[in-house]
Amino acid sequence: MFENNSVSFKSESKTNDNFIIKCAVRDLEVKRIISSAIEHHAVVHTCEEMRDQYGVALDYVNLDEKGNVDIKHLEELLTSSGEKTLVSLMHINNELGNILDIDRVAELCQENNALFHSDTVQGVCHYPIDLEKTRVDFIVGAAHKFHGPKGVGFAFIRKGIGMKPLIHGGSQERGSRAGTESVHNIVGLDEAFKCAYENLEADTVNVKGIKHYFIEEITNAIPNIQFNGESGDLDKSTYTLVNTRLPVSPEKALTLLFQLDIKGIACSKGSACQSGSGKGSHVLTAILPEEEMLKPSVRFSFSKHNTKEEVDYVVGVLKEFINS
């Protein structure tokens, strides 16, 4: 996957997203960034800092009502300026599960001499990514997303792109970051990576079946449930998550996550990074009407370790809560 290119290991994907975006501005003379309003905060906040601190132009590509990137608008943005541009769009949205046409975006970036960074955390080890075919310049991954250890991730940098370190004082990671490597975590990432791709086909069928079963059962139990983004469509979203919008009052919604938690159900109202946060989802705020934001949205994730019996339990708890 990474032959003849550069891979560096850092604490996790947020660090790598920061490293790539900041170094693109500092070392690669990027004067303009094109991104979207529903990227991970590691990208959104870093792009905003580049705009506010360094005067980099920041444009957001249009989204449709489901949160999909408007490819035509992206093409218009790319052709509207001759400035050195970095496009930063995630492969799979971590809250909605929407899948970007990463090949088409890579083609547009090549045609317009733009650099392409994609936060591929949700896709690595769940979908094959052929970096010889898909000419993305930078991708990132996090081991815990494919059953590896927490606290370690990688950045892929296309061969020939020179970037200097943000942290100085040592020559670790080919000089990209000073600091002693967490070797045991890197070994764990490597083993989890190999295991995930060796079992990719079987695990995909298994987990996709669990998500399909969840959608069927929750729809039967709660007919007026809604799915945010494309998460209810197995063809347009990742098989590893679903984002539901439940038909309960704003007052009752306040206790939903608490009730699920005491029943032993792990879920979140946004990304896993926001679980426990009192703030609403910036992703849902960007695509939903204000009145729909009053309904509670809950994201459930699936893995090869989940079972249909667990789905039955979750659906039963949700049905009981809504009908109580």
PDB file of C-alpha atoms in Angstrom:
ATOM      1  CA  MET A   1       0.000   0.000   0.000  1.00  0.00           C
ATOM      2  CA  PHE A   2       2.785   2.428   0.892  1.00  0.00           C
ATOM      3  CA  GLU A   3       5.683   1.184  -1.264  1.00  0.00           C
ATOM      4  CA  ASN A   4       8.089   3.899  -2.439  1.00  0.00           C
ATOM      5  CA  ASN A   5       6.260   6.542  -0.440  1.00  0.00           C
ATOM      6  CA  SER A   6       6.642   8.029   3.020  1.00  0.00           C
ATOM      7  CA  VAL A   7       4.776   6.832   6.097  1.00  0.00           C
ATOM      8  CA  SER A   8       5.279   8.373   9.514  1.00  0.00           C
ATOM      9  CA  PHE A   9       3.790   7.289  12.828  1.00  0.00           C
ATOM     10  CA  LYS A  10       2.390   9.711  15.366  1.00  0.00           C
ATOM     11  CA  SER A  11       0.046   9.571  18.329  1.00  0.00           C
ATOM     12  CA  GLU A  12      -3.141   9.354  16.238  1.00  0.00           C
ATOM     13  CA  SER A  13      -5.035  10.867  13.330  1.00  0.00           C
ATOM     14  CA  LYS A  14      -5.666  14.343  14.775  1.00  0.00           C
ATOM     15  CA  THR A  15      -1.935  14.902  15.108  1.00  0.00           C
ATOM     16  CA  ASN A  16      -1.412  13.738  11.539  1.00  0.00           C
ATOM     17  CA  ASP A  17      -4.190  15.941  10.132  1.00  0.00           C
ATOM     18  CA  ASN A  18      -2.652  18.940  11.903  1.00  0.00           C
ATOM     19  CA  PHE A  19       0.829  18.051  10.647  1.00  0.00           C
ATOM     20  CA  ILE A  20      -0.247  17.710   7.015  1.00  0.00           C
ATOM     21  CA  ILE A  21      -2.384  20.864   6.810  1.00  0.00           C
ATOM     22  CA  LYS A  22       0.025  23.106   8.704  1.00  0.00           C
ATOM     23  CA  CYS A  23       3.086  21.878   6.808  1.00  0.00           C
ATOM     24  CA  ALA A  24       1.282  22.236   3.479  1.00  0.00           C
ATOM     25  CA  VAL A  25       0.844  25.928   4.243  1.00  0.00           C
ATOM     26  CA  ARG A  26       4.324  26.439   5.651  1.00  0.00           C
ATOM     27  CA  ASP A  27       6.435  24.226   3.374  1.00  0.00           C
ATOM     28  CA  LEU A  28       4.439  23.758   0.170  1.00  0.00           C
ATOM     29  CA  GLU A  29       3.328  27.379  -0.282  1.00  0.00           C
ATOM     30  CA  VAL A  30      -0.379  26.577  -0.115  1.00  0.00           C
ATOM     31  CA  LYS A  31      -2.342  29.843  -0.252  1.00  0.00           C
ATOM     32  CA  ARG A  32      -5.828  28.392  -0.438  1.00  0.00           C
ATOM     33  CA  ILE A  33      -7.670  25.495   1.210  1.00  0.00           C
ATOM     34  CA  ILE A  34     -10.884  23.920  -0.043  1.00  0.00           C
ATOM     35  CA  SER A  35     -12.690  21.813   2.539  1.00  0.00           C
ATOM     36  CA  SER A  36     -16.212  21.212   3.862  1.00  0.00           C
ATOM     37  CA  ALA A  37     -18.166  22.291   6.922  1.00  0.00           C
ATOM     38  CA  ILE A  38     -18.642  18.679   8.055  1.00  0.00           C
ATOM     39  CA  GLU A  39     -15.022  17.557   8.257  1.00  0.00           C
ATOM     40  CA  HIS A  40     -13.638  16.260  11.545  1.00  0.00           C
ATOM     41  CA  HIS A  41     -12.780  19.073  13.949  1.00  0.00           C
ATOM     42  CA  ALA A  42      -9.099  18.165  13.539  1.00  0.00           C
ATOM     43  CA  VAL A  43      -9.441  19.421   9.967  1.00  0.00           C
ATOM     44  CA  VAL A  44     -12.040  22.182  10.428  1.00  0.00           C
ATOM     45  CA  HIS A  45     -10.246  23.875  13.316  1.00  0.00           C
ATOM     46  CA  THR A  46      -6.808  23.533  11.723  1.00  0.00           C
ATOM     47  CA  CYS A  47      -8.023  25.036   8.446  1.00  0.00           C
ATOM     48  CA  GLU A  48      -9.617  27.907  10.362  1.00  0.00           C
ATOM     49  CA  GLU A  49      -6.341  28.518  12.183  1.00  0.00           C
ATOM     50  CA  MET A  50      -4.459  28.648   8.884  1.00  0.00           C
ATOM     51  CA  ARG A  51      -6.966  31.235   7.662  1.00  0.00           C
ATOM     52  CA  ASP A  52      -6.906  33.335  10.832  1.00  0.00           C
ATOM     53  CA  GLN A  53      -3.168  33.164  11.566  1.00  0.00           C
ATOM     54  CA  TYR A  54      -1.624  33.055   8.094  1.00  0.00           C
ATOM     55  CA  GLY A  55      -4.213  34.632   5.817  1.00  0.00           C
ATOM     56  CA  VAL A  56      -4.836  31.464   3.826  1.00  0.00           C
ATOM     57  CA  ALA A  57      -8.059  31.634   1.798  1.00  0.00           C
ATOM     58  CA  LEU A  58     -10.571  29.049   3.038  1.00  0.00           C
ATOM     59  CA  ASP A  59     -13.469  27.939   0.854  1.00  0.00           C
ATOM     60  CA  TYR A  60     -16.131  25.400   1.784  1.00  0.00           C
ATOM     61  CA  VAL A  61     -17.595  23.220  -0.936  1.00  0.00           C
ATOM     62  CA  ASN A  62     -21.382  23.017  -1.101  1.00  0.00           C
ATOM     63  CA  LEU A  63     -23.198  20.023   0.373  1.00  0.00           C
ATOM     64  CA  ASP A  64     -26.565  18.549  -0.515  1.00  0.00           C
ATOM     65  CA  GLU A  65     -29.302  17.898   2.061  1.00  0.00           C
ATOM     66  CA  LYS A  66     -27.746  14.515   2.881  1.00  0.00           C
ATOM     67  CA  GLY A  67     -24.278  15.952   3.458  1.00  0.00           C
ATOM     68  CA  ASN A  68     -22.738  14.783   0.179  1.00  0.00           C
ATOM     69  CA  VAL A  69     -20.048  16.927  -1.443  1.00  0.00           C
ATOM     70  CA  ASP A  70     -21.212  18.812  -4.539  1.00  0.00           C
ATOM     71  CA  ILE A  71     -18.558  17.637  -7.003  1.00  0.00           C
ATOM     72  CA  LYS A  72     -19.582  20.207  -9.617  1.00  0.00           C
ATOM     73  CA  HIS A  73     -19.106  23.027  -7.100  1.00  0.00           C
ATOM     74  CA  LEU A  74     -15.733  21.573  -6.113  1.00  0.00           C
ATOM     75  CA  GLU A  75     -14.688  21.672  -9.763  1.00  0.00           C
ATOM     76  CA  GLU A  76     -15.831  25.301 -10.014  1.00  0.00           C
ATOM     77  CA  LEU A  77     -13.800  26.214  -6.924  1.00  0.00           C
ATOM     78  CA  LEU A  78     -10.705  24.480  -8.264  1.00  0.00           C
ATOM     79  CA  THR A  79     -10.866  26.270 -11.604  1.00  0.00           C
ATOM     80  CA  SER A  80     -11.666  29.701 -10.141  1.00  0.00           C
ATOM     81  CA  SER A  81      -8.179  30.488  -8.858  1.00  0.00           C
ATOM     82  CA  GLY A  82      -4.587  29.911  -9.858  1.00  0.00           C
ATOM     83  CA  GLU A  83      -3.326  29.954  -6.263  1.00  0.00           C
ATOM     84  CA  LYS A  84      -1.582  26.906  -4.830  1.00  0.00           C
ATOM     85  CA  THR A  85      -4.460  24.916  -3.329  1.00  0.00           C
ATOM     86  CA  LEU A  86      -4.919  22.106  -0.828  1.00  0.00           C
ATOM     87  CA  VAL A  87      -8.186  20.165  -0.956  1.00  0.00           C
ATOM     88  CA  SER A  88      -9.036  18.486   2.354  1.00  0.00           C
ATOM     89  CA  LEU A  89     -12.085  16.205   2.181  1.00  0.00           C
ATOM     90  CA  MET A  90     -12.620  13.064   4.221  1.00  0.00           C
ATOM     91  CA  HIS A  91     -13.106   9.681   2.580  1.00  0.00           C
ATOM     92  CA  ILE A  92     -15.940   8.618   4.900  1.00  0.00           C
ATOM     93  CA  ASN A  93     -17.715  11.035   7.208  1.00  0.00           C
ATOM     94  CA  ASN A  94     -17.259   9.920  10.791  1.00  0.00           C
ATOM     95  CA  GLU A  95     -20.776  10.938  11.855  1.00  0.00           C
ATOM     96  CA  LEU A  96     -22.918  10.300   8.784  1.00  0.00           C
ATOM     97  CA  GLY A  97     -20.980   7.506   7.129  1.00  0.00           C
ATOM     98  CA  ASN A  98     -21.287   9.169   3.704  1.00  0.00           C
ATOM     99  CA  ILE A  99     -18.688   7.894   1.242  1.00  0.00           C
ATOM    100  CA  LEU A 100     -16.835  10.445  -0.885  1.00  0.00           C
ATOM    101  CA  ASP A 101     -16.025   9.678  -4.513  1.00  0.00           C
ATOM    102  CA  ILE A 102     -12.346   9.881  -3.617  1.00  0.00           C
ATOM    103  CA  ASP A 103     -11.203   8.811  -7.095  1.00  0.00           C
ATOM    104  CA  ARG A 104     -13.099  11.648  -8.787  1.00  0.00           C
ATOM    105  CA  VAL A 105     -11.831  14.218  -6.289  1.00  0.00           C
ATOM    106  CA  ALA A 106      -8.261  12.996  -6.831  1.00  0.00           C
ATOM    107  CA  GLU A 107      -8.718  13.355 -10.602  1.00  0.00           C
ATOM    108  CA  LEU A 108      -9.997  16.923 -10.245  1.00  0.00           C
ATOM    109  CA  CYS A 109      -7.082  17.830  -7.998  1.00  0.00           C
ATOM    110  CA  GLN A 110      -4.577  16.425 -10.483  1.00  0.00           C
ATOM    111  CA  GLU A 111      -6.226  18.256 -13.367  1.00  0.00           C
ATOM    112  CA  ASN A 112      -5.967  21.543 -11.459  1.00  0.00           C
ATOM    113  CA  ASN A 113      -2.527  21.021  -9.895  1.00  0.00           C
ATOM    114  CA  ALA A 114      -3.985  20.964  -6.373  1.00  0.00           C
ATOM    115  CA  LEU A 115      -2.778  18.885  -3.448  1.00  0.00           C
ATOM    116  CA  PHE A 116      -5.307  16.416  -2.015  1.00  0.00           C
ATOM    117  CA  HIS A 117      -5.469  15.472   1.663  1.00  0.00           C
ATOM    118  CA  SER A 118      -8.118  13.012   2.809  1.00  0.00           C
ATOM    119  CA  ASP A 119      -8.876  12.018   6.390  1.00  0.00           C
ATOM    120  CA  THR A 120      -9.292   8.313   5.673  1.00  0.00           C
ATOM    121  CA  VAL A 121      -9.616   7.191   9.286  1.00  0.00           C
ATOM    122  CA  GLN A 122     -13.053   5.644   8.754  1.00  0.00           C
ATOM    123  CA  GLY A 123     -12.031   3.900   5.541  1.00  0.00           C
ATOM    124  CA  VAL A 124      -8.605   2.393   6.222  1.00  0.00           C
ATOM    125  CA  CYS A 125      -8.915  -1.355   6.865  1.00  0.00           C
ATOM    126  CA  HIS A 126     -12.631  -1.265   6.024  1.00  0.00           C
ATOM    127  CA  TYR A 127     -12.341  -0.471   2.319  1.00  0.00           C
ATOM    128  CA  PRO A 128      -9.497  -1.188  -0.121  1.00  0.00           C
ATOM    129  CA  ILE A 129      -7.592   1.967  -1.065  1.00  0.00           C
ATOM    130  CA  ASP A 130      -5.285   1.588  -4.064  1.00  0.00           C
ATOM    131  CA  LEU A 131      -2.869   4.496  -3.794  1.00  0.00           C
ATOM    132  CA  GLU A 132      -1.395   3.763  -7.215  1.00  0.00           C
ATOM    133  CA  LYS A 133      -4.834   4.228  -8.757  1.00  0.00           C
ATOM    134  CA  THR A 134      -6.180   6.906  -6.406  1.00  0.00           C
ATOM    135  CA  ARG A 135      -3.708   9.779  -6.592  1.00  0.00           C
ATOM    136  CA  VAL A 136      -4.345  11.274  -3.191  1.00  0.00           C
ATOM    137  CA  ASP A 137      -1.278  13.047  -1.778  1.00  0.00           C
ATOM    138  CA  PHE A 138      -1.938  12.573   1.930  1.00  0.00           C
ATOM    139  CA  ILE A 139      -4.018  10.120   3.943  1.00  0.00           C
ATOM    140  CA  VAL A 140      -4.178   9.325   7.650  1.00  0.00           C
ATOM    141  CA  GLY A 141      -5.195   6.310   9.712  1.00  0.00           C
ATOM    142  CA  ALA A 142      -5.727   5.433  13.368  1.00  0.00           C
ATOM    143  CA  ALA A 143      -5.050   1.960  14.758  1.00  0.00           C
ATOM    144  CA  HIS A 144      -8.019   1.876  17.129  1.00  0.00           C
ATOM    145  CA  LYS A 145     -10.395   2.116  14.156  1.00  0.00           C
ATOM    146  CA  PHE A 146      -9.336  -1.378  13.070  1.00  0.00           C
ATOM    147  CA  HIS A 147      -8.949  -3.028  16.498  1.00  0.00           C
ATOM    148  CA  GLY A 148      -5.371  -1.906  17.048  1.00  0.00           C
ATOM    149  CA  PRO A 149      -4.034  -0.021  20.081  1.00  0.00           C
ATOM    150  CA  LYS A 150      -5.261   3.443  20.962  1.00  0.00           C
ATOM    151  CA  GLY A 151      -2.843   6.334  20.728  1.00  0.00           C
ATOM    152  CA  VAL A 152      -1.066   5.518  17.475  1.00  0.00           C
ATOM    153  CA  GLY A 153      -1.763   6.459  13.869  1.00  0.00           C
ATOM    154  CA  PHE A 154       0.010   7.021  10.589  1.00  0.00           C
ATOM    155  CA  ALA A 155       0.326   9.650   7.885  1.00  0.00           C
ATOM    156  CA  PHE A 156       0.971   8.704   4.263  1.00  0.00           C
ATOM    157  CA  ILE A 157       2.773  11.349   2.212  1.00  0.00           C
ATOM    158  CA  ARG A 158       3.176  10.884  -1.527  1.00  0.00           C
ATOM    159  CA  LYS A 159       6.792  10.456  -2.638  1.00  0.00           C
ATOM    160  CA  GLY A 160       8.489  13.698  -3.644  1.00  0.00           C
ATOM    161  CA  ILE A 161       6.504  15.964  -1.331  1.00  0.00           C
ATOM    162  CA  GLY A 162       8.937  17.564   1.108  1.00  0.00           C
ATOM    163  CA  MET A 163       7.625  18.552   4.530  1.00  0.00           C
ATOM    164  CA  LYS A 164       9.582  19.705   7.558  1.00  0.00           C
ATOM    165  CA  PRO A 165       8.799  18.731  11.172  1.00  0.00           C
ATOM    166  CA  LEU A 166       6.501  20.724  13.441  1.00  0.00           C
ATOM    167  CA  ILE A 167       8.235  19.379  16.556  1.00  0.00           C
ATOM    168  CA  HIS A 168      12.016  19.735  16.686  1.00  0.00           C
ATOM    169  CA  GLY A 169      14.821  18.162  18.689  1.00  0.00           C
ATOM    170  CA  GLY A 170      15.255  14.745  17.113  1.00  0.00           C
ATOM    171  CA  SER A 171      15.364  12.942  13.779  1.00  0.00           C
ATOM    172  CA  GLN A 172      12.761  10.271  14.459  1.00  0.00           C
ATOM    173  CA  GLU A 173      10.269   9.254  11.754  1.00  0.00           C
ATOM    174  CA  ARG A 174      12.642  10.229   8.933  1.00  0.00           C
ATOM    175  CA  GLY A 175      12.947  13.650  10.504  1.00  0.00           C
ATOM    176  CA  SER A 176       9.209  14.374  10.371  1.00  0.00           C
ATOM    177  CA  ARG A 177       8.723  14.469  14.145  1.00  0.00           C
ATOM    178  CA  ALA A 178      11.105  14.660  17.083  1.00  0.00           C
ATOM    179  CA  GLY A 179      10.311  12.300  19.935  1.00  0.00           C
ATOM    180  CA  THR A 180      10.790   8.683  20.927  1.00  0.00           C
ATOM    181  CA  GLU A 181       8.518   6.400  18.949  1.00  0.00           C
ATOM    182  CA  SER A 182       5.986   4.227  20.747  1.00  0.00           C
ATOM    183  CA  VAL A 183       7.386   1.078  19.180  1.00  0.00           C
ATOM    184  CA  HIS A 184       5.002  -1.348  20.868  1.00  0.00           C
ATOM    185  CA  ASN A 185       2.031   0.650  19.579  1.00  0.00           C
ATOM    186  CA  ILE A 186       3.465   0.820  16.063  1.00  0.00           C
ATOM    187  CA  VAL A 187       3.948  -2.962  16.087  1.00  0.00           C
ATOM    188  CA  GLY A 188       0.356  -3.322  17.282  1.00  0.00           C
ATOM    189  CA  LEU A 189      -0.857  -1.067  14.474  1.00  0.00           C
ATOM    190  CA  ASP A 190       1.067  -3.115  11.925  1.00  0.00           C
ATOM    191  CA  GLU A 191      -0.368  -6.422  13.132  1.00  0.00           C
ATOM    192  CA  ALA A 192      -3.922  -5.062  13.311  1.00  0.00           C
ATOM    193  CA  PHE A 193      -3.515  -3.571   9.823  1.00  0.00           C
ATOM    194  CA  LYS A 194      -2.406  -6.857   8.306  1.00  0.00           C
ATOM    195  CA  CYS A 195      -5.106  -8.814  10.126  1.00  0.00           C
ATOM    196  CA  ALA A 196      -7.821  -6.402   8.981  1.00  0.00           C
ATOM    197  CA  TYR A 197      -6.910  -6.627   5.304  1.00  0.00           C
ATOM    198  CA  GLU A 198      -6.415 -10.400   5.421  1.00  0.00           C
ATOM    199  CA  ASN A 199      -9.977 -10.775   6.724  1.00  0.00           C
ATOM    200  CA  LEU A 200     -11.499  -7.777   4.939  1.00  0.00           C
ATOM    201  CA  GLU A 201     -13.932  -9.646   2.692  1.00  0.00           C
ATOM    202  CA  ALA A 202     -15.384 -11.889   5.413  1.00  0.00           C
ATOM    203  CA  ASP A 203     -15.543  -9.105   8.005  1.00  0.00           C
ATOM    204  CA  THR A 204     -17.248  -6.764   5.535  1.00  0.00           C
ATOM    205  CA  VAL A 205     -20.001  -9.298   4.834  1.00  0.00           C
ATOM    206  CA  ASN A 206     -20.453  -9.947   8.554  1.00  0.00           C
ATOM    207  CA  VAL A 207     -20.587  -6.320   9.711  1.00  0.00           C
ATOM    208  CA  LYS A 208     -22.695  -5.221   6.747  1.00  0.00           C
ATOM    209  CA  GLY A 209     -25.181  -7.913   7.753  1.00  0.00           C
ATOM    210  CA  ILE A 210     -25.308  -6.551  11.302  1.00  0.00           C
ATOM    211  CA  LYS A 211     -25.998  -3.019  10.067  1.00  0.00           C
ATOM    212  CA  HIS A 212     -28.669  -4.255   7.651  1.00  0.00           C
ATOM    213  CA  TYR A 213     -30.323  -6.166  10.487  1.00  0.00           C
ATOM    214  CA  PHE A 214     -30.198  -3.086  12.748  1.00  0.00           C
ATOM    215  CA  ILE A 215     -31.868  -0.908  10.096  1.00  0.00           C
ATOM    216  CA  GLU A 216     -34.606  -3.485   9.514  1.00  0.00           C
ATOM    217  CA  GLU A 217     -35.313  -4.042  13.196  1.00  0.00           C
ATOM    218  CA  ILE A 218     -35.211  -0.390  14.275  1.00  0.00           C
ATOM    219  CA  THR A 219     -37.469   0.610  11.372  1.00  0.00           C
ATOM    220  CA  ASN A 220     -39.994  -2.073  12.295  1.00  0.00           C
ATOM    221  CA  ALA A 221     -39.906  -1.134  15.977  1.00  0.00           C
ATOM    222  CA  ILE A 222     -39.955   2.652  15.435  1.00  0.00           C
ATOM    223  CA  PRO A 223     -41.576   3.283  12.020  1.00  0.00           C
ATOM    224  CA  ASN A 224     -41.091   7.071  12.088  1.00  0.00           C
ATOM    225  CA  ILE A 225     -37.382   6.924  12.885  1.00  0.00           C
ATOM    226  CA  GLN A 226     -35.132   8.874  10.494  1.00  0.00           C
ATOM    227  CA  PHE A 227     -31.555   8.343   9.366  1.00  0.00           C
ATOM    228  CA  ASN A 228     -29.146  11.250   9.116  1.00  0.00           C
ATOM    229  CA  GLY A 229     -27.135  11.676   5.953  1.00  0.00           C
ATOM    230  CA  GLU A 230     -26.823   8.523   3.879  1.00  0.00           C
ATOM    231  CA  SER A 231     -26.335   6.315   6.931  1.00  0.00           C
ATOM    232  CA  GLY A 232     -29.539   4.358   6.296  1.00  0.00           C
ATOM    233  CA  ASP A 233     -28.395   3.399   2.785  1.00  0.00           C
ATOM    234  CA  LEU A 234     -25.925   0.525   2.667  1.00  0.00           C
ATOM    235  CA  ASP A 235     -24.825   1.457  -0.854  1.00  0.00           C
ATOM    236  CA  LYS A 236     -24.027   5.096  -0.093  1.00  0.00           C
ATOM    237  CA  SER A 237     -22.619   4.874   3.429  1.00  0.00           C
ATOM    238  CA  THR A 238     -20.090   2.840   5.352  1.00  0.00           C
ATOM    239  CA  TYR A 239     -21.259  -0.420   6.867  1.00  0.00           C
ATOM    240  CA  THR A 240     -19.648   0.446  10.206  1.00  0.00           C
ATOM    241  CA  LEU A 241     -22.093   3.057  11.528  1.00  0.00           C
ATOM    242  CA  VAL A 242     -25.620   4.405  11.422  1.00  0.00           C
ATOM    243  CA  ASN A 243     -26.857   7.804  12.603  1.00  0.00           C
ATOM    244  CA  THR A 244     -30.478   7.827  13.758  1.00  0.00           C
ATOM    245  CA  ARG A 245     -32.889  10.669  14.500  1.00  0.00           C
ATOM    246  CA  LEU A 246     -35.527   9.645  17.026  1.00  0.00           C
ATOM    247  CA  PRO A 247     -39.141  10.856  17.312  1.00  0.00           C
ATOM    248  CA  VAL A 248     -39.129  12.139  20.886  1.00  0.00           C
ATOM    249  CA  SER A 249     -39.670  15.556  22.439  1.00  0.00           C
ATOM    250  CA  PRO A 250     -36.724  17.862  23.204  1.00  0.00           C
ATOM    251  CA  GLU A 251     -37.466  17.479  26.923  1.00  0.00           C
ATOM    252  CA  LYS A 252     -37.343  13.697  26.795  1.00  0.00           C
ATOM    253  CA  ALA A 253     -34.295  13.816  24.547  1.00  0.00           C
ATOM    254  CA  LEU A 254     -32.255  15.290  27.395  1.00  0.00           C
ATOM    255  CA  THR A 255     -32.200  11.947  29.208  1.00  0.00           C
ATOM    256  CA  LEU A 256     -31.730   9.648  26.206  1.00  0.00           C
ATOM    257  CA  LEU A 257     -27.967   9.103  26.327  1.00  0.00           C
ATOM    258  CA  PHE A 258     -28.092   8.723  30.102  1.00  0.00           C
ATOM    259  CA  GLN A 259     -30.790   6.056  29.832  1.00  0.00           C
ATOM    260  CA  LEU A 260     -28.847   4.176  27.172  1.00  0.00           C
ATOM    261  CA  ASP A 261     -25.659   4.418  29.209  1.00  0.00           C
ATOM    262  CA  ILE A 262     -27.187   2.873  32.332  1.00  0.00           C
ATOM    263  CA  LYS A 263     -28.476   0.044  30.130  1.00  0.00           C
ATOM    264  CA  GLY A 264     -24.899  -0.649  29.034  1.00  0.00           C
ATOM    265  CA  ILE A 265     -25.266   0.701  25.502  1.00  0.00           C
ATOM    266  CA  ALA A 266     -22.294   2.629  24.096  1.00  0.00           C
ATOM    267  CA  CYS A 267     -23.276   5.258  21.535  1.00  0.00           C
ATOM    268  CA  SER A 268     -22.858   8.977  20.928  1.00  0.00           C
ATOM    269  CA  LYS A 269     -24.756  11.999  19.698  1.00  0.00           C
ATOM    270  CA  GLY A 270     -21.974  12.871  17.263  1.00  0.00           C
ATOM    271  CA  SER A 271     -18.507  11.470  16.772  1.00  0.00           C
ATOM    272  CA  ALA A 272     -16.808   9.340  19.407  1.00  0.00           C
ATOM    273  CA  CYS A 273     -14.591  12.354  20.106  1.00  0.00           C
ATOM    274  CA  GLN A 274     -17.716  14.274  21.155  1.00  0.00           C
ATOM    275  CA  SER A 275     -19.223  11.613  23.408  1.00  0.00           C
ATOM    276  CA  GLY A 276     -19.623  13.186  26.832  1.00  0.00           C
ATOM    277  CA  SER A 277     -19.577  16.668  25.324  1.00  0.00           C
ATOM    278  CA  GLY A 278     -22.439  19.063  25.933  1.00  0.00           C
ATOM    279  CA  LYS A 279     -22.088  20.589  22.475  1.00  0.00           C
ATOM    280  CA  GLY A 280     -24.241  19.616  19.532  1.00  0.00           C
ATOM    281  CA  SER A 281     -22.920  18.093  16.336  1.00  0.00           C
ATOM    282  CA  HIS A 282     -21.476  20.612  13.877  1.00  0.00           C
ATOM    283  CA  VAL A 283     -22.091  18.038  11.145  1.00  0.00           C
ATOM    284  CA  LEU A 284     -25.834  17.768  11.775  1.00  0.00           C
ATOM    285  CA  THR A 285     -26.101  21.527  12.290  1.00  0.00           C
ATOM    286  CA  ALA A 286     -24.708  21.995   8.783  1.00  0.00           C
ATOM    287  CA  ILE A 287     -27.282  19.789   7.039  1.00  0.00           C
ATOM    288  CA  LEU A 288     -30.468  19.668   9.145  1.00  0.00           C
ATOM    289  CA  PRO A 289     -33.231  22.274   9.481  1.00  0.00           C
ATOM    290  CA  GLU A 290     -33.453  23.879  12.913  1.00  0.00           C
ATOM    291  CA  GLU A 291     -36.673  22.053  13.812  1.00  0.00           C
ATOM    292  CA  GLU A 292     -35.075  18.673  13.058  1.00  0.00           C
ATOM    293  CA  MET A 293     -32.145  19.510  15.327  1.00  0.00           C
ATOM    294  CA  LEU A 294     -34.609  19.454  18.238  1.00  0.00           C
ATOM    295  CA  LYS A 295     -34.942  15.689  17.826  1.00  0.00           C
ATOM    296  CA  PRO A 296     -32.192  13.593  19.419  1.00  0.00           C
ATOM    297  CA  SER A 297     -29.701  12.024  17.026  1.00  0.00           C
ATOM    298  CA  VAL A 298     -27.697   9.004  18.114  1.00  0.00           C
ATOM    299  CA  ARG A 299     -24.824   7.340  16.286  1.00  0.00           C
ATOM    300  CA  PHE A 300     -24.313   3.589  16.636  1.00  0.00           C
ATOM    301  CA  SER A 301     -21.159   1.858  15.411  1.00  0.00           C
ATOM    302  CA  PHE A 302     -20.713  -1.768  14.393  1.00  0.00           C
ATOM    303  CA  SER A 303     -17.757  -4.140  14.319  1.00  0.00           C
ATOM    304  CA  LYS A 304     -17.057  -7.805  13.700  1.00  0.00           C
ATOM    305  CA  HIS A 305     -17.531  -8.415  17.421  1.00  0.00           C
ATOM    306  CA  ASN A 306     -21.173  -7.312  17.478  1.00  0.00           C
ATOM    307  CA  THR A 307     -24.081  -9.759  17.245  1.00  0.00           C
ATOM    308  CA  LYS A 308     -27.722  -9.743  16.215  1.00  0.00           C
ATOM    309  CA  GLU A 309     -28.614 -10.430  19.845  1.00  0.00           C
ATOM    310  CA  GLU A 310     -26.986  -7.139  20.801  1.00  0.00           C
ATOM    311  CA  VAL A 311     -28.979  -5.389  18.082  1.00  0.00           C
ATOM    312  CA  ASP A 312     -32.191  -6.891  19.480  1.00  0.00           C
ATOM    313  CA  TYR A 313     -31.292  -5.585  22.929  1.00  0.00           C
ATOM    314  CA  VAL A 314     -30.557  -2.045  21.696  1.00  0.00           C
ATOM    315  CA  VAL A 315     -33.735  -1.897  19.621  1.00  0.00           C
ATOM    316  CA  GLY A 316     -35.775  -3.127  22.572  1.00  0.00           C
ATOM    317  CA  VAL A 317     -34.324  -0.499  24.902  1.00  0.00           C
ATOM    318  CA  LEU A 318     -34.950   2.296  22.388  1.00  0.00           C
ATOM    319  CA  LYS A 319     -38.525   1.170  21.764  1.00  0.00           C
ATOM    320  CA  GLU A 320     -39.220   1.018  25.493  1.00  0.00           C
ATOM    321  CA  PHE A 321     -37.747   4.491  26.021  1.00  0.00           C
ATOM    322  CA  ILE A 322     -39.781   6.067  23.231  1.00  0.00           C
ATOM    323  CA  ASN A 323     -43.038   4.424  24.312  1.00  0.00           C
ATOM    324  CA  SER A 324     -42.612   5.164  28.016  1.00  0.00           C
TER     325      SER A 324
END
